[in-house]
PDB file of C-alpha atoms in Angstrom:
ATOM      1  CA  UNK A   9      27.627  -0.862 -15.090  1.00  0.00           C
ATOM      2  CA  UNK A  10      24.712  -0.602 -14.121  1.00  0.00           C
ATOM      3  CA  UNK A  11      23.496  -3.793 -15.632  1.00  0.00           C
ATOM      4  CA  UNK A  12      26.312  -5.459 -13.453  1.00  0.00           C
ATOM      5  CA  UNK A  13      24.519  -3.125 -10.641  1.00  0.00           C
ATOM      6  CA  UNK A  14      21.294  -4.678 -11.195  1.00  0.00           C
ATOM      7  CA  UNK A  15      22.445  -8.231 -11.302  1.00  0.00           C
ATOM      8  CA  UNK A  16      24.257  -8.188  -8.058  1.00  0.00           C
ATOM      9  CA  UNK A  17      21.318  -6.688  -6.403  1.00  0.00           C
ATOM     10  CA  UNK A  18      18.375  -9.181  -7.260  1.00  0.00           C
ATOM     11  CA  UNK A  19      20.981 -12.114  -6.930  1.00  0.00           C
ATOM     12  CA  UNK A  20      19.899 -12.386  -3.179  1.00  0.00           C
ATOM     13  CA  UNK A  21      16.623 -11.421  -3.581  1.00  0.00           C
ATOM     14  CA  UNK A  22      16.120 -13.735  -6.767  1.00  0.00           C
ATOM     15  CA  UNK A  23      17.350 -16.800  -5.013  1.00  0.00           C
ATOM     16  CA  UNK A  24      14.961 -15.937  -1.525  1.00  0.00           C
ATOM     17  CA  UNK A  25      11.625 -15.860  -3.910  1.00  0.00           C
ATOM     18  CA  UNK A  26      13.259 -18.848  -6.220  1.00  0.00           C
ATOM     19  CA  UNK A  27      13.545 -21.307  -2.785  1.00  0.00           C
ATOM     20  CA  UNK A  28      10.118 -19.817  -1.386  1.00  0.00           C
ATOM     21  CA  UNK A  29       8.390 -20.330  -4.211  1.00  0.00           C
ATOM     22  CA  UNK A  30      10.003 -23.727  -5.372  1.00  0.00           C
ATOM     23  CA  UNK A  31       8.602 -24.881  -1.630  1.00  0.00           C
ATOM     24  CA  UNK A  32       4.885 -23.126  -2.593  1.00  0.00           C
ATOM     25  CA  UNK A  33       5.250 -25.215  -5.353  1.00  0.00           C
ATOM     26  CA  UNK A  34       6.009 -28.727  -3.821  1.00  0.00           C
ATOM     27  CA  UNK A  35       2.931 -28.211  -1.227  1.00  0.00           C
ATOM     28  CA  UNK A  36       0.755 -27.629  -4.269  1.00  0.00           C
ATOM     29  CA  UNK A  37       1.550 -30.494  -6.279  1.00  0.00           C
ATOM     30  CA  UNK A  38       1.497 -33.558  -4.054  1.00  0.00           C
ATOM     31  CA  UNK A  39       4.103 -32.690  -1.180  1.00  0.00           C
ATOM     32  CA  UNK A  40       4.292 -35.943   0.995  1.00  0.00           C
ATOM     33  CA  UNK A  41       5.589 -34.874   3.711  1.00  0.00           C
ATOM     34  CA  UNK A  42       3.884 -34.622   6.651  1.00  0.00           C
ATOM     35  CA  UNK A  43       4.497 -30.660   7.379  1.00  0.00           C
ATOM     36  CA  UNK A  44       3.522 -28.410   4.891  1.00  0.00           C
ATOM     37  CA  UNK A  45       5.917 -26.079   2.557  1.00  0.00           C
ATOM     38  CA  UNK A  46       3.334 -23.973   1.216  1.00  0.00           C
ATOM     39  CA  UNK A  47       2.423 -20.141   2.245  1.00  0.00           C
ATOM     40  CA  UNK A  48       2.004 -21.398   6.258  1.00  0.00           C
ATOM     41  CA  UNK A  49       5.401 -22.668   6.737  1.00  0.00           C
ATOM     42  CA  UNK A  50       7.085 -19.979   8.837  1.00  0.00           C
ATOM     43  CA  UNK A  51      10.233 -20.865   6.371  1.00  0.00           C
ATOM     44  CA  UNK A  52       8.292 -19.793   3.675  1.00  0.00           C
ATOM     45  CA  UNK A  53       6.775 -16.883   4.822  1.00  0.00           C
ATOM     46  CA  UNK A  54      10.086 -15.903   6.155  1.00  0.00           C
ATOM     47  CA  UNK A  55      11.882 -16.360   2.439  1.00  0.00           C
ATOM     48  CA  UNK A  56       9.012 -14.465   0.634  1.00  0.00           C
ATOM     49  CA  UNK A  57       9.045 -11.766   3.052  1.00  0.00           C
ATOM     50  CA  UNK A  58      12.645 -11.521   3.299  1.00  0.00           C
ATOM     51  CA  UNK A  59      12.973 -11.924  -0.745  1.00  0.00           C
ATOM     52  CA  UNK A  60      10.367  -8.787  -1.340  1.00  0.00           C
ATOM     53  CA  UNK A  61      12.297  -6.801   1.172  1.00  0.00           C
ATOM     54  CA  UNK A  62      15.589  -7.077  -0.380  1.00  0.00           C
ATOM     55  CA  UNK A  63      13.834  -6.735  -4.100  1.00  0.00           C
ATOM     56  CA  UNK A  64      12.482  -3.597  -2.966  1.00  0.00           C
ATOM     57  CA  UNK A  65      15.787  -2.178  -2.205  1.00  0.00           C
ATOM     58  CA  UNK A  66      17.960  -2.851  -5.176  1.00  0.00           C
ATOM     59  CA  UNK A  67      18.804   1.012  -5.901  1.00  0.00           C
ATOM     60  CA  UNK A  68      19.822   1.341  -9.305  1.00  0.00           C
ATOM     61  CA  UNK A  69      15.695  -0.086  -9.757  1.00  0.00           C
ATOM     62  CA  UNK A  70      13.880   1.148  -7.194  1.00  0.00           C
ATOM     63  CA  UNK A  71      15.848   4.575  -6.289  1.00  0.00           C
ATOM     64  CA  UNK A  72      16.436   5.641  -9.810  1.00  0.00           C
ATOM     65  CA  UNK A  73      13.278   4.334 -11.782  1.00  0.00           C
ATOM     66  CA  UNK A  74      10.792   3.354  -9.494  1.00  0.00           C
ATOM     67  CA  UNK A  75      10.424   5.887  -6.882  1.00  0.00           C
ATOM     68  CA  UNK A  76      10.265   8.871  -9.585  1.00  0.00           C
ATOM     69  CA  UNK A  77       7.378   7.599 -10.987  1.00  0.00           C
ATOM     70  CA  UNK A  78       5.741   6.512  -7.530  1.00  0.00           C
ATOM     71  CA  UNK A  79       6.087   9.914  -6.285  1.00  0.00           C
ATOM     72  CA  UNK A  80       4.793  11.591  -9.322  1.00  0.00           C
ATOM     73  CA  UNK A  81       1.456   9.177  -8.898  1.00  0.00           C
ATOM     74  CA  UNK A  82       1.301   9.693  -5.768  1.00  0.00           C
ATOM     75  CA  UNK A  83       3.342  12.807  -3.738  1.00  0.00           C
ATOM     76  CA  UNK A  84       5.222  10.440  -1.767  1.00  0.00           C
ATOM     77  CA  UNK A  85       8.537   9.884  -1.997  1.00  0.00           C
ATOM     78  CA  UNK A  86      10.905   7.136  -1.126  1.00  0.00           C
ATOM     79  CA  UNK A  87       7.689   4.593  -1.190  1.00  0.00           C
ATOM     80  CA  UNK A  88      10.196   1.531  -2.317  1.00  0.00           C
ATOM     81  CA  UNK A  89      12.035   1.977   0.723  1.00  0.00           C
ATOM     82  CA  UNK A  90       9.343   1.980   2.939  1.00  0.00           C
ATOM     83  CA  UNK A  91       7.757  -0.907   1.359  1.00  0.00           C
ATOM     84  CA  UNK A  92      10.876  -2.858   1.672  1.00  0.00           C
ATOM     85  CA  UNK A  93      11.488  -1.801   5.589  1.00  0.00           C
ATOM     86  CA  UNK A  94       7.793  -2.780   5.995  1.00  0.00           C
ATOM     87  CA  UNK A  95       8.368  -6.239   4.049  1.00  0.00           C
ATOM     88  CA  UNK A  96      11.306  -6.309   6.508  1.00  0.00           C
ATOM     89  CA  UNK A  97       9.198  -5.693   9.788  1.00  0.00           C
ATOM     90  CA  UNK A  98       7.264  -8.310   8.571  1.00  0.00           C
ATOM     91  CA  UNK A  99       9.587 -10.970   8.920  1.00  0.00           C
ATOM     92  CA  UNK A 100       9.159 -10.674  13.043  1.00  0.00           C
ATOM     93  CA  UNK A 101       5.905 -12.972  12.423  1.00  0.00           C
ATOM     94  CA  UNK A 102       7.588 -15.873   9.950  1.00  0.00           C
ATOM     95  CA  UNK A 103      10.464 -15.205  12.830  1.00  0.00           C
ATOM     96  CA  UNK A 104       8.328 -16.280  15.807  1.00  0.00           C
ATOM     97  CA  UNK A 105       6.160 -18.395  13.995  1.00  0.00           C
ATOM     98  CA  UNK A 106       9.883 -21.104  13.424  1.00  0.00           C
ATOM     99  CA  UNK A 107      10.975 -20.698  17.255  1.00  0.00           C
ATOM    100  CA  UNK A 108       6.676 -21.800  17.341  1.00  0.00           C
ATOM    101  CA  UNK A 109       6.811 -24.318  15.345  1.00  0.00           C
ATOM    102  CA  UNK A 110      10.783 -25.485  16.797  1.00  0.00           C
ATOM    103  CA  UNK A 111       8.623 -25.741  20.138  1.00  0.00           C
ATOM    104  CA  UNK A 112       5.311 -27.059  19.441  1.00  0.00           C
ATOM    105  CA  UNK A 113       3.570 -23.992  19.315  1.00  0.00           C
ATOM    106  CA  UNK A 114       1.542 -22.847  16.673  1.00  0.00           C
ATOM    107  CA  UNK A 115       0.758 -19.204  15.823  1.00  0.00           C
ATOM    108  CA  UNK A 116      -2.298 -18.664  14.155  1.00  0.00           C
ATOM    109  CA  UNK A 117      -3.353 -17.543  10.563  1.00  0.00           C
ATOM    110  CA  UNK A 118      -5.800 -14.920  12.211  1.00  0.00           C
ATOM    111  CA  UNK A 119      -3.034 -14.260  14.572  1.00  0.00           C
ATOM    112  CA  UNK A 120      -0.836 -13.485  11.575  1.00  0.00           C
ATOM    113  CA  UNK A 121      -3.369 -11.284   9.750  1.00  0.00           C
ATOM    114  CA  UNK A 122      -3.391  -9.214  12.920  1.00  0.00           C
ATOM    115  CA  UNK A 123      -0.180  -9.095  13.318  1.00  0.00           C
ATOM    116  CA  UNK A 124       0.629  -8.221   9.921  1.00  0.00           C
ATOM    117  CA  UNK A 125      -2.546  -5.248   9.975  1.00  0.00           C
ATOM    118  CA  UNK A 126      -1.031  -3.677  12.513  1.00  0.00           C
ATOM    119  CA  UNK A 127       2.851  -3.692  11.625  1.00  0.00           C
ATOM    120  CA  UNK A 128       1.672  -2.106   7.664  1.00  0.00           C
ATOM    121  CA  UNK A 129      -0.594   0.379   9.553  1.00  0.00           C
ATOM    122  CA  UNK A 130       2.562   1.703  11.944  1.00  0.00           C
ATOM    123  CA  UNK A 131       4.683   1.864   9.185  1.00  0.00           C
ATOM    124  CA  UNK A 132       2.664   4.000   6.921  1.00  0.00           C
ATOM    125  CA  UNK A 133       1.405   6.419   9.595  1.00  0.00           C
ATOM    126  CA  UNK A 134       4.800   6.903  10.787  1.00  0.00           C
ATOM    127  CA  UNK A 135       6.394   7.038   8.061  1.00  0.00           C
ATOM    128  CA  UNK A 136       3.710   9.689   6.323  1.00  0.00           C
ATOM    129  CA  UNK A 137       4.693  11.762   9.441  1.00  0.00           C
ATOM    130  CA  UNK A 138       8.429  12.112   8.295  1.00  0.00           C
ATOM    131  CA  UNK A 139      10.628  14.391   5.846  1.00  0.00           C
ATOM    132  CA  UNK A 140      11.563  10.759   4.327  1.00  0.00           C
ATOM    133  CA  UNK A 141       7.584  10.836   2.664  1.00  0.00           C
ATOM    134  CA  UNK A 142       8.816  14.304   0.591  1.00  0.00           C
ATOM    135  CA  UNK A 143      12.392  14.208   0.292  1.00  0.00           C
ATOM    136  CA  UNK A 144      13.989  11.453  -2.181  1.00  0.00           C
ATOM    137  CA  UNK A 145      16.848   9.749  -0.628  1.00  0.00           C
ATOM    138  CA  UNK A 146      18.976   6.660  -0.918  1.00  0.00           C
ATOM    139  CA  UNK A 147      19.913   7.095   2.445  1.00  0.00           C
ATOM    140  CA  UNK A 148      17.244   7.160   4.779  1.00  0.00           C
ATOM    141  CA  UNK A 149      18.772   5.937   8.015  1.00  0.00           C
ATOM    142  CA  UNK A 150      21.923   8.909   7.224  1.00  0.00           C
ATOM    143  CA  UNK A 151      19.939  12.014   5.570  1.00  0.00           C
ATOM    144  CA  UNK A 152      17.546  12.895   8.498  1.00  0.00           C
ATOM    145  CA  UNK A 153      17.903  14.584  11.097  1.00  0.00           C
ATOM    146  CA  UNK A 154      16.410  11.497  13.806  1.00  0.00           C
ATOM    147  CA  UNK A 155      13.245  14.298  15.101  1.00  0.00           C
ATOM    148  CA  UNK A 156      10.417  12.529  17.111  1.00  0.00           C
ATOM    149  CA  UNK A 157       8.318  11.454  13.804  1.00  0.00           C
ATOM    150  CA  UNK A 158      11.756   9.463  12.439  1.00  0.00           C
ATOM    151  CA  UNK A 159      12.246   8.201  15.859  1.00  0.00           C
ATOM    152  CA  UNK A 160       8.368   7.184  16.015  1.00  0.00           C
ATOM    153  CA  UNK A 161       9.199   5.609  12.251  1.00  0.00           C
ATOM    154  CA  UNK A 162      12.084   3.614  12.943  1.00  0.00           C
ATOM    155  CA  UNK A 163      10.634   1.974  16.126  1.00  0.00           C
ATOM    156  CA  UNK A 164       7.703   0.693  14.643  1.00  0.00           C
ATOM    157  CA  UNK A 165      10.075  -1.140  12.028  1.00  0.00           C
ATOM    158  CA  UNK A 166      12.356  -2.689  15.064  1.00  0.00           C
ATOM    159  CA  UNK A 167       9.850  -3.078  18.087  1.00  0.00           C
ATOM    160  CA  UNK A 168       8.361  -5.903  16.071  1.00  0.00           C
ATOM    161  CA  UNK A 169      11.545  -7.727  15.153  1.00  0.00           C
ATOM    162  CA  UNK A 170      12.908  -7.156  19.277  1.00  0.00           C
ATOM    163  CA  UNK A 171       9.556  -8.380  20.576  1.00  0.00           C
ATOM    164  CA  UNK A 172       9.405 -11.569  18.068  1.00  0.00           C
ATOM    165  CA  UNK A 173      13.018 -12.135  18.771  1.00  0.00           C
ATOM    166  CA  UNK A 174      12.597 -11.715  22.650  1.00  0.00           C
ATOM    167  CA  UNK A 175       9.680 -14.294  22.577  1.00  0.00           C
ATOM    168  CA  UNK A 176      10.981 -16.593  20.111  1.00  0.00           C
ATOM    169  CA  UNK A 177      14.473 -16.910  22.302  1.00  0.00           C
ATOM    170  CA  UNK A 178      12.491 -17.928  25.002  1.00  0.00           C
ATOM    171  CA  UNK A 179      10.829 -20.269  23.564  1.00  0.00           C
ATOM    172  CA  UNK A 180      13.835 -21.598  22.331  1.00  0.00           C
ATOM    173  CA  UNK A 181      15.419 -21.443  25.721  1.00  0.00           C
ATOM    174  CA  UNK A 182      12.815 -23.449  27.815  1.00  0.00           C
ATOM    175  CA  UNK A 183      13.018 -25.882  24.850  1.00  0.00           C
ATOM    176  CA  UNK A 184      16.911 -26.146  25.177  1.00  0.00           C
ATOM    177  CA  UNK A 185      16.965 -26.473  29.217  1.00  0.00           C
ATOM    178  CA  UNK A 186      14.307 -30.013  28.261  1.00  0.00           C
ATOM    179  CA  UNK A 187      16.595 -31.107  25.416  1.00  0.00           C
ATOM    180  CA  UNK A 188      19.735 -30.522  27.147  1.00  0.00           C
ATOM    181  CA  UNK A 189      22.552 -32.288  24.421  1.00  0.00           C
ATOM    182  CA  UNK A 190      22.378 -34.292  21.209  1.00  0.00           C
ATOM    183  CA  UNK A 191      22.410 -32.633  17.948  1.00  0.00           C
ATOM    184  CA  UNK A 192      18.637 -30.756  18.181  1.00  0.00           C
ATOM    185  CA  UNK A 193      20.259 -29.135  21.322  1.00  0.00           C
ATOM    186  CA  UNK A 194      23.232 -27.887  19.213  1.00  0.00           C
ATOM    187  CA  UNK A 195      20.785 -26.427  16.566  1.00  0.00           C
ATOM    188  CA  UNK A 196      18.149 -24.730  19.197  1.00  0.00           C
ATOM    189  CA  UNK A 197      21.499 -23.328  20.784  1.00  0.00           C
ATOM    190  CA  UNK A 198      22.441 -21.598  17.590  1.00  0.00           C
ATOM    191  CA  UNK A 199      18.875 -20.319  17.020  1.00  0.00           C
ATOM    192  CA  UNK A 200      18.653 -18.737  20.741  1.00  0.00           C
ATOM    193  CA  UNK A 201      22.200 -17.600  19.987  1.00  0.00           C
ATOM    194  CA  UNK A 202      20.544 -15.885  16.264  1.00  0.00           C
ATOM    195  CA  UNK A 203      17.931 -14.256  17.743  1.00  0.00           C
ATOM    196  CA  UNK A 204      19.698 -13.051  20.644  1.00  0.00           C
ATOM    197  CA  UNK A 205      22.487 -11.377  18.443  1.00  0.00           C
ATOM    198  CA  UNK A 206      19.505 -10.412  16.413  1.00  0.00           C
ATOM    199  CA  UNK A 207      18.046  -8.584  19.825  1.00  0.00           C
ATOM    200  CA  UNK A 208      21.562  -6.787  20.758  1.00  0.00           C
ATOM    201  CA  UNK A 209      21.404  -5.287  16.658  1.00  0.00           C
ATOM    202  CA  UNK A 210      17.265  -4.080  17.175  1.00  0.00           C
ATOM    203  CA  UNK A 211      18.727  -2.737  20.735  1.00  0.00           C
ATOM    204  CA  UNK A 212      22.135  -1.169  19.367  1.00  0.00           C
ATOM    205  CA  UNK A 213      20.016   0.424  16.615  1.00  0.00           C
ATOM    206  CA  UNK A 214      17.707   2.293  18.948  1.00  0.00           C
ATOM    207  CA  UNK A 215      21.020   3.152  21.210  1.00  0.00           C
ATOM    208  CA  UNK A 216      22.237   4.660  18.030  1.00  0.00           C
ATOM    209  CA  UNK A 217      19.091   6.709  17.245  1.00  0.00           C
ATOM    210  CA  UNK A 218      19.573   7.990  20.792  1.00  0.00           C
ATOM    211  CA  UNK A 219      22.970   8.841  20.181  1.00  0.00           C
ATOM    212  CA  UNK A 220      22.419  11.013  16.897  1.00  0.00           C
ATOM    213  CA  UNK A 221      19.257  12.891  18.527  1.00  0.00           C
ATOM    214  CA  UNK A 222      21.260  13.515  21.248  1.00  0.00           C
ATOM    215  CA  UNK A 223      24.508  14.475  19.241  1.00  0.00           C
ATOM    216  CA  UNK A 224      26.338  12.672  20.992  1.00  0.00           C
ATOM    217  CA  UNK A 225      29.748  11.610  19.379  1.00  0.00           C
ATOM    218  CA  UNK A 226      30.985   8.960  20.675  1.00  0.00           C
ATOM    219  CA  UNK A 227      32.787   5.383  20.538  1.00  0.00           C
ATOM    220  CA  UNK A 228      29.627   3.371  19.249  1.00  0.00           C
ATOM    221  CA  UNK A 229      28.366   6.136  17.273  1.00  0.00           C
ATOM    222  CA  UNK A 230      31.332   6.596  15.711  1.00  0.00           C
ATOM    223  CA  UNK A 231      31.472   2.837  15.175  1.00  0.00           C
ATOM    224  CA  UNK A 232      27.812   2.353  14.762  1.00  0.00           C
ATOM    225  CA  UNK A 233      28.094   0.908  10.756  1.00  0.00           C
ATOM    226  CA  UNK A 234      30.647  -1.256  12.449  1.00  0.00           C
ATOM    227  CA  UNK A 235      28.941  -3.050  14.500  1.00  0.00           C
ATOM    228  CA  UNK A 236      26.121  -3.374  13.022  1.00  0.00           C
ATOM    229  CA  UNK A 237      27.588  -5.267  10.109  1.00  0.00           C
ATOM    230  CA  UNK A 238      29.516  -7.214  12.908  1.00  0.00           C
ATOM    231  CA  UNK A 239      25.952  -8.428  14.437  1.00  0.00           C
ATOM    232  CA  UNK A 240      24.343  -8.976  11.313  1.00  0.00           C
ATOM    233  CA  UNK A 241      27.382 -11.291  10.523  1.00  0.00           C
ATOM    234  CA  UNK A 242      27.693 -13.010  13.764  1.00  0.00           C
ATOM    235  CA  UNK A 243      23.771 -13.151  13.320  1.00  0.00           C
ATOM    236  CA  UNK A 244      23.644 -15.418  10.373  1.00  0.00           C
ATOM    237  CA  UNK A 245      26.401 -16.972  10.907  1.00  0.00           C
ATOM    238  CA  UNK A 246      24.419 -19.017  14.005  1.00  0.00           C
ATOM    239  CA  UNK A 247      21.631 -19.554  11.558  1.00  0.00           C
ATOM    240  CA  UNK A 248      23.982 -21.159   9.693  1.00  0.00           C
ATOM    241  CA  UNK A 249      25.777 -23.248  12.213  1.00  0.00           C
ATOM    242  CA  UNK A 250      22.688 -23.996  13.369  1.00  0.00           C
ATOM    243  CA  UNK A 251      20.967 -25.014  10.003  1.00  0.00           C
ATOM    244  CA  UNK A 252      23.908 -27.231   9.363  1.00  0.00           C
ATOM    245  CA  UNK A 253      23.876 -29.245  12.590  1.00  0.00           C
ATOM    246  CA  UNK A 254      19.596 -29.242  11.962  1.00  0.00           C
ATOM    247  CA  UNK A 255      20.508 -30.171   7.391  1.00  0.00           C
ATOM    248  CA  UNK A 256      23.192 -33.225   8.612  1.00  0.00           C
ATOM    249  CA  UNK A 257      21.260 -35.056  10.879  1.00  0.00           C
ATOM    250  CA  UNK A 258      18.390 -34.754   8.778  1.00  0.00           C
ATOM    251  CA  UNK A 259      20.244 -35.854   5.989  1.00  0.00           C
ATOM    252  CA  UNK A 260      21.713 -38.324   7.645  1.00  0.00           C
ATOM    253  CA  UNK A 261      18.840 -40.218   8.393  1.00  0.00           C
ATOM    254  CA  UNK A 262      17.389 -39.663   4.603  1.00  0.00           C
ATOM    255  CA  UNK A 263      20.636 -41.227   3.233  1.00  0.00           C
ATOM    256  CA  UNK A 264      19.724 -44.486   5.416  1.00  0.00           C
ATOM    257  CA  UNK A 265      16.498 -44.698   4.087  1.00  0.00           C
ATOM    258  CA  UNK A 266      17.502 -43.770   0.877  1.00  0.00           C
ATOM    259  CA  UNK A 267      19.645 -46.923   1.170  1.00  0.00           C
ATOM    260  CA  UNK A 268      17.035 -49.124   2.728  1.00  0.00           C
ATOM    261  CA  UNK A 269      14.516 -48.769   0.344  1.00  0.00           C
ATOM    262  CA  UNK A 270      17.737 -49.229  -2.392  1.00  0.00           C
ATOM    263  CA  UNK A 271      18.269 -52.528  -0.744  1.00  0.00           C
ATOM    264  CA  UNK A 272      14.962 -53.900  -0.162  1.00  0.00           C
ATOM    265  CA  UNK A 273      12.669 -52.349  -2.604  1.00  0.00           C
ATOM    266  CA  UNK A 274      12.475 -55.136  -4.619  1.00  0.00           C
ATOM    267  CA  UNK A 275      12.205 -57.539  -2.768  1.00  0.00           C
ATOM    268  CA  UNK A 276       9.422 -55.587  -0.977  1.00  0.00           C
ATOM    269  CA  UNK A 277       7.657 -55.465  -4.037  1.00  0.00           C
ATOM    270  CA  UNK A 278       7.608 -58.960  -4.402  1.00  0.00           C
ATOM    271  CA  UNK A 279       6.637 -59.454  -0.397  1.00  0.00           C
ATOM    272  CA  UNK A 280       3.307 -57.094  -1.677  1.00  0.00           C
ATOM    273  CA  UNK A 281       2.529 -58.815  -5.023  1.00  0.00           C
ATOM    274  CA  UNK A 282       2.909 -62.293  -3.084  1.00  0.00           C
ATOM    275  CA  UNK A 283       0.360 -61.372  -0.158  1.00  0.00           C
ATOM    276  CA  UNK A 284      -1.629 -58.406  -0.663  1.00  0.00           C
ATOM    277  CA  UNK A 285      -2.657 -58.782   2.919  1.00  0.00           C
ATOM    278  CA  UNK A 286       0.296 -57.375   4.449  1.00  0.00           C
ATOM    279  CA  UNK A 287      -0.125 -54.335   2.157  1.00  0.00           C
ATOM    280  CA  UNK A 288      -0.763 -51.231   4.474  1.00  0.00           C
ATOM    281  CA  UNK A 289      -1.187 -48.256   1.609  1.00  0.00           C
ATOM    282  CA  UNK A 290      -2.569 -49.841  -1.678  1.00  0.00           C
ATOM    283  CA  UNK A 291      -2.313 -46.878  -3.612  1.00  0.00           C
ATOM    284  CA  UNK A 292       1.254 -46.666  -2.895  1.00  0.00           C
ATOM    285  CA  UNK A 293       3.239 -46.490  -6.589  1.00  0.00           C
ATOM    286  CA  UNK A 294       6.589 -46.901  -5.179  1.00  0.00           C
ATOM    287  CA  UNK A 295       9.473 -48.010  -7.234  1.00  0.00           C
ATOM    288  CA  UNK A 296      12.984 -48.962  -6.690  1.00  0.00           C
ATOM    289  CA  UNK A 297      14.545 -46.725  -8.612  1.00  0.00           C
ATOM    290  CA  UNK A 298      17.022 -44.237  -7.636  1.00  0.00           C
ATOM    291  CA  UNK A 299      14.528 -41.343  -8.510  1.00  0.00           C
ATOM    292  CA  UNK A 300      11.964 -42.431  -6.618  1.00  0.00           C
ATOM    293  CA  UNK A 301      13.454 -43.663  -3.695  1.00  0.00           C
ATOM    294  CA  UNK A 302      15.053 -40.644  -3.029  1.00  0.00           C
ATOM    295  CA  UNK A 303      11.854 -39.114  -3.332  1.00  0.00           C
ATOM    296  CA  UNK A 304      10.157 -41.335  -0.722  1.00  0.00           C
ATOM    297  CA  UNK A 305      13.386 -41.152   1.828  1.00  0.00           C
ATOM    298  CA  UNK A 306      12.138 -37.671   2.745  1.00  0.00           C
ATOM    299  CA  UNK A 307       9.689 -38.908   5.340  1.00  0.00           C
ATOM    300  CA  UNK A 308      10.045 -42.354   7.273  1.00  0.00           C
ATOM    301  CA  UNK A 309       6.500 -42.963   5.992  1.00  0.00           C
ATOM    302  CA  UNK A 310       7.914 -45.590   2.886  1.00  0.00           C
ATOM    303  CA  UNK A 311      10.802 -47.433   4.566  1.00  0.00           C
ATOM    304  CA  UNK A 312       8.109 -47.962   7.828  1.00  0.00           C
ATOM    305  CA  UNK A 313       5.756 -50.126   5.436  1.00  0.00           C
ATOM    306  CA  UNK A 314       9.004 -51.773   3.898  1.00  0.00           C
ATOM    307  CA  UNK A 315      10.005 -52.714   7.273  1.00  0.00           C
ATOM    308  CA  UNK A 316       6.123 -53.854   8.792  1.00  0.00           C
ATOM    309  CA  UNK A 317       5.205 -55.022   5.479  1.00  0.00           C
ATOM    310  CA  UNK A 318       8.233 -57.337   4.182  1.00  0.00           C
ATOM    311  CA  UNK A 319       8.843 -58.803   8.006  1.00  0.00           C
ATOM    312  CA  UNK A 320       5.230 -59.811   8.368  1.00  0.00           C
ATOM    313  CA  UNK A 321       5.369 -61.321   4.736  1.00  0.00           C
ATOM    314  CA  UNK A 322       8.620 -62.946   5.756  1.00  0.00           C
ATOM    315  CA  UNK A 323       6.916 -64.164   9.359  1.00  0.00           C
ATOM    316  CA  UNK A 324       4.350 -66.006   7.918  1.00  0.00           C
ATOM    317  CA  UNK A 325       7.182 -67.447   5.227  1.00  0.00           C
ATOM    318  CA  UNK A 326       9.018 -68.262   7.477  1.00  0.00           C
ATOM    319  CA  UNK A 327      11.626 -66.515   5.098  1.00  0.00           C
ATOM    320  CA  UNK A 328      13.883 -65.229   7.572  1.00  0.00           C
ATOM    321  CA  UNK A 329      14.626 -61.152   9.640  1.00  0.00           C
ATOM    322  CA  UNK A 330      13.647 -58.343   7.737  1.00  0.00           C
ATOM    323  CA  UNK A 331      15.981 -55.620   7.566  1.00  0.00           C
ATOM    324  CA  UNK A 332      16.018 -52.634  10.101  1.00  0.00           C
ATOM    325  CA  UNK A 333      16.747 -48.650   9.594  1.00  0.00           C
ATOM    326  CA  UNK A 334      17.339 -46.414  12.250  1.00  0.00           C
TER     327      UNK A 334
END
């Protein structure tokens, strides 16, 4: 049974970390896309910190095995939950980074590092002042009264996320007012809705903490878990819809480039060999195989060169019209 729990608990972080490592590896091994996918990419950062956050919260391992060892070495309880929540708070940086990147802005590495240091310092400092640092538990959100230090700890966790969501949502909405229609506008609307729902989740969490501290037992407090899950699932659904719209648009263009390369690849290579003067990139080792065509279709560079070079060759030879792709 423990093995099943471990596998189930480790599945999500394993997938997230595998995706992040794949993007980093692709970037290091000659990714030809204009956009780097390494550690500076906000999507890679988001996958990485969320994977690490979830990895720190595999209770059968972290609570039953690792936490007791760390407590015996340091005298501090619940270090793994602290680490998981700290990584969760650090997700605010790539969340802001994604919104900034989509709208043509950049969060510099120095700014990211500064924000990260502030978040880590706030999380550790506020945690050490709470009873969570002294009493082992698997349910930190339920097992401790909401005193001043506990409230400060939760605010240190929620405020970076809420701030990133507010700024990111403003960026996205401003961009949406410019774009207005089309698949990109629909994808932006999905991201804006996701960030709004995430912000509502953060506000609701703070409100529920207030209710706990004030001892108010109302509908929202009694159904806090259900409301939180519903908000989380709705935010994930909005993000999934936005990603689906974006992916379908990107894949459509990629398939068009792939078919162009497969159809005219042989003619293009023959034109390059017959007329080397038209070659724009002599280092391009393109071959019209399915695998290479699919890899080259990730960006429009190869398809662009095919059209330009083949058109130039056909124009010089008077052989007819050139291929075109949308």
